[in-house]
C-alpha angles and dihedrals in degrees: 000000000000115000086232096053089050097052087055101045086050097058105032089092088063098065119139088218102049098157098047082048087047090042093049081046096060094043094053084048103045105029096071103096094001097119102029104034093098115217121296131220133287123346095031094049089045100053094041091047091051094049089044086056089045090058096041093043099041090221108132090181113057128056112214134167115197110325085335135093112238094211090166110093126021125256100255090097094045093053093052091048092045097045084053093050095044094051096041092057090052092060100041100246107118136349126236087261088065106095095195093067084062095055089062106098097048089058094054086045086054085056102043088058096046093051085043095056093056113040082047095032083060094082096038099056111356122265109278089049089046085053102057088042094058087045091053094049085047092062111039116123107239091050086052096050083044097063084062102058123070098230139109105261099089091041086044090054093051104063077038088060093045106040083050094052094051089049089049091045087058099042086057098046111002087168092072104029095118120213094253092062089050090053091049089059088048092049099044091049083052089060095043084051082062100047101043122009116245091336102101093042086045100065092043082056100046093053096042091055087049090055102052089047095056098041084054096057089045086051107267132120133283122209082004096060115134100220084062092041085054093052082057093213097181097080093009090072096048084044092056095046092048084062100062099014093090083058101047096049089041085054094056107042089047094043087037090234095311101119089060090053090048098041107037096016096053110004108047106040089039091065090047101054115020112022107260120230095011086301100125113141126174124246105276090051104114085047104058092038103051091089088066108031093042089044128176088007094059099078088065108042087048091054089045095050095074087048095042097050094051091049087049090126089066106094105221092047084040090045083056098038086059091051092046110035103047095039091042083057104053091051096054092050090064128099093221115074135183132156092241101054098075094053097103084072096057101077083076087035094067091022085063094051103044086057090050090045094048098039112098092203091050114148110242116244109251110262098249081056089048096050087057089046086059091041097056100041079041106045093036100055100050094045090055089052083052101043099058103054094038078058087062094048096044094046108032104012091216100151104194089048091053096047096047089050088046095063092034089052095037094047089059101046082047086059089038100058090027090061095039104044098046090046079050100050085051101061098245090112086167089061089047090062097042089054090050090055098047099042101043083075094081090049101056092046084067100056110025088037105025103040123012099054079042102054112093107192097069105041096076097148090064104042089052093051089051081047093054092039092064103044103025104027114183098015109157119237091247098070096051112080122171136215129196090011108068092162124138088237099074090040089060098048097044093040137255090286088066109124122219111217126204101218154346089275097050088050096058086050088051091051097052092042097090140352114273105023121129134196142209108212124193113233089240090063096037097097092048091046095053086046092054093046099051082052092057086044095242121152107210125206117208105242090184131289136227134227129202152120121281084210088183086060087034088227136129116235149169119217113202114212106210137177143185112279125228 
């Protein structure tokens, strides 16, 4: 590595402005691809879709997607998304079809979570160390991926971030914890509660139990302690609940109950105990996937977990066991598994890491540990660089583009693991971090800015809506109905009007139904739809189709786009 860049990467921890340089940081991670990467299926479309249909419908209590009730999730994200949208449109700055503007809110979650990790990261584990920590957090792979979705789970980490960093703040000095900062934690639980469910006040729970658990065995109190006398749960719990609790009653008087059946009925437990959605992972998979969801983080934090474990009297490394071990258990207990869900832990994760990697005094991993820390930056990086232009090859077949993407993407995981490593091998494992962070940029331009807004098969939604707005310009939503591709995607680009048809059959009825509709019909209903047509006596003009890849079905397909003649 260059003298000069060592010296920089040594003393960048120092600034005297360490959130403008986080904040810089971010911007550079999570940019590439935020405005031209369209929406994906189906989460993203799904959120954004309800929120579109909150602002057109005015109704702030229901979630809805299209004629049905979305009682899943509850409405925290969608009133963030909504409230942007809605603000951005008054100033002129984006529309309600633009699906960055929806993605928002999870940006300024992921923040939110990386500032937090470090102001309250300061007292755990000192300030240089709370800054490498928030930097790592910053780049891994799935927080990134997440700031380009429109969902809850960025948003989710950051009043994580921030409720966890309260409560460490009064474990470690519950005297002068104020009562401000008490109702803070409460609030901001509150809010997770409207986000997510349990899962923000279950972590602080979790924690808290361990905790105790563990003080009492060193000789300290249980329900006295004055970490939990510092929290002030007495009035802090009923405060929590007074945030989401108008929702939750508005939700089931207007859904008559039925969102608690759905989300907790169905949802829920059925993540819990069947894989929902064809997500099942065995116990162990967080484990063997964090090299690559946590990249390039996730050398690091596996080289720090020996040390910190042994170094687990220690309160500040005890106050972040307890976050991350009980909470990373239950997850992996699960049947539902999904690299994301595990991402309210990492905050200690990278908070652990940043203070092995500062500490002068740090025990080395043992070398077995050390060899699965390369492997993963390693093996991660270059398979990234790989991945993205095999995307282009597989999908569009274009082969210059590919190869163009493939050096571009091969040369930056080469600086990447060439910096690191060498910073690594030397003994300056801060540095090492440091390097990772600020290398993998390049790498993600390549692929969130060079190759996925670029790719053509799997973005279907959009290329139909470029399709409609040239031969039928200003149709409303209303008047386009689908058959065969029932994605959200389709529905957020055409608009909430958009019906979804059962059938051929049912899309010929639906195009003689009325003058100036127009239908997009799936190859594999084509022949029913022209049978039914020639029953209703309608003769059909091609207006254009559309090829592509349902990448969520994993199947090719041709959508026909047809009309009325005459």
């Amino acid at each position: 590595m260059p003298p000069a860049l060592s010296i920089f990467l040594d003393r960048l921890p120092e600034t005297r402005r360490p959130r403008l340089v986080l904040v810089l940081l971010c911007l550079a991670l999570w940019l590439p691809g935020f405005f031209t990467i369209p929406a994906s299926d189906r989460d993203e479309a799904r959120f954004a879709q309800a929120s579109r249909q909150m602002v057109e419908s005015g109704d702030w209590v229901r979630i809805r997607v299209g004629d049905e009730d979305r009682n899943k999730k509850p409405v925290g994200i969608h009133w963030a998304q909504a409230s942007v949208v809605t603000a951005l449109e008054a100033v002129g700055l984006g529309t309600r079809a633009d699906i960055w503007a929806y993605r928002i809110p999870g940006v300024l979650g992921a923040l939110a979570a990386v500032l937090a990790t470090f102001h309250w990261g300061r007292a755990l584990v000192g300030r240089r160390a709370a800054f490498l920590g928030a930097a790592l957090l910053a780049s891994t792979m799935v927080l990134v991926v997440e700031t380009h979705i429109a969902k809850t789970d960025a948003a989710l980490l950051g009043t994580v971030a921030a409720a966890m960093g309260l409560f460490g703040r009064a474990y470690l000095s519950p005297g002068t914890f104020r009562t401000g900062q008490a109702v803070g934690f409460w609030l901001i639980l509150g809010v997770s509660i409207l986000l997510k469910g349990p899962i923000g006040p279950m972590v602080a729970l979790f924690a808290g139990v361990t905790l105790a658990i563990v003080d009492r065995r060193a000789g300290g109190g249980w329900l006295h302690a004055p970490w939990l006398r510092a929290l002030r749960p007495g009035w802090g719990i009923p405060l929590m609940l007074a945030v989401a609790a108008p929702w939750f009653i508005a939700i089931g008087i207007a859904t008559e109950g039925r969102f608690f059946a759905q989300a907790i009925g169905e949802d829920m437990l059925n993540k819990v105990g069947s894989g929902e959605e064809a997500h099942w992972g065995p116990p162990g998979f967080y484990v063997m996937t964090f090299g690559i969801a946590a990249f390039p983080a996730a050398f690091l934090v596996l080289l720090a977990l020996p040390a910190a474990w042994a170094d687990r009297l220690r309160p500040g490394t005890r106050f972040l066991l307890a976050w991350a071990a009980p909470t990373w258990l239950l997850f992996e207990a699960v049947a539902t598994k999904l690299p994301h869900y595990t991402m309210p832990v990492w905050p200690a994760l990278m908070l652990l890491a940043g203070a092995w990697a500062m500490d002068p005094l740090r025990r080395p991993a043992p070398r077995w540990v050390a060899w699965i820390a390369a492997l993963a930056l390693v093996g991660t990086a270059i398979g990234l660089a790989v991945a993205g232009p095999a995307l282009i090859w597989f999908a569009d077949g274009r082969l210059i583009w590919t190869a163009a993407m493939a050096v571009a993407g091969l040369a930056a995981a080469a600086l990447l693991v060439w910096a690191s490593t060498g910073a690594w091998r030397a003994g300056a494992y801060g540095r090492a971090g440091l390097a990772a962070v600020l290398l993998v940029v390049p790498l993600y331009w390549v692929v969130l800015a060079g190759v996925l807004p670029r790719l053509e098969a799997p973005w279907l939604a959009p290329r139909v809506a470029t399709v409609m707005q040239r031969v039928a310009p200003g149709l409303p939503s209303e008047k386009f109905g689908v058959v065969g591709h029932h994605e959200p995607s389709l529905i957020f680009a055409m608009g909430s009007g958009t019906r979804l048809l059962r059938d051929g059959a049912a899309a010929a009825e639906f195009l003689g139904g009325a003058p100036g509709r127009v239908v997009a019909v799936n190859d594999r209903q084509e022949t029913a739809f022209r049978a039914e047509a020639v029953r209703l006596g309608l003769e059909v003009t091609v207006l254009g189709e559309v090829s592509g890849l349902n990448y969520v079905r994993g199947r090719w397909l041709t959508l026909m786009l047809y009309r009325r003649a005459g």
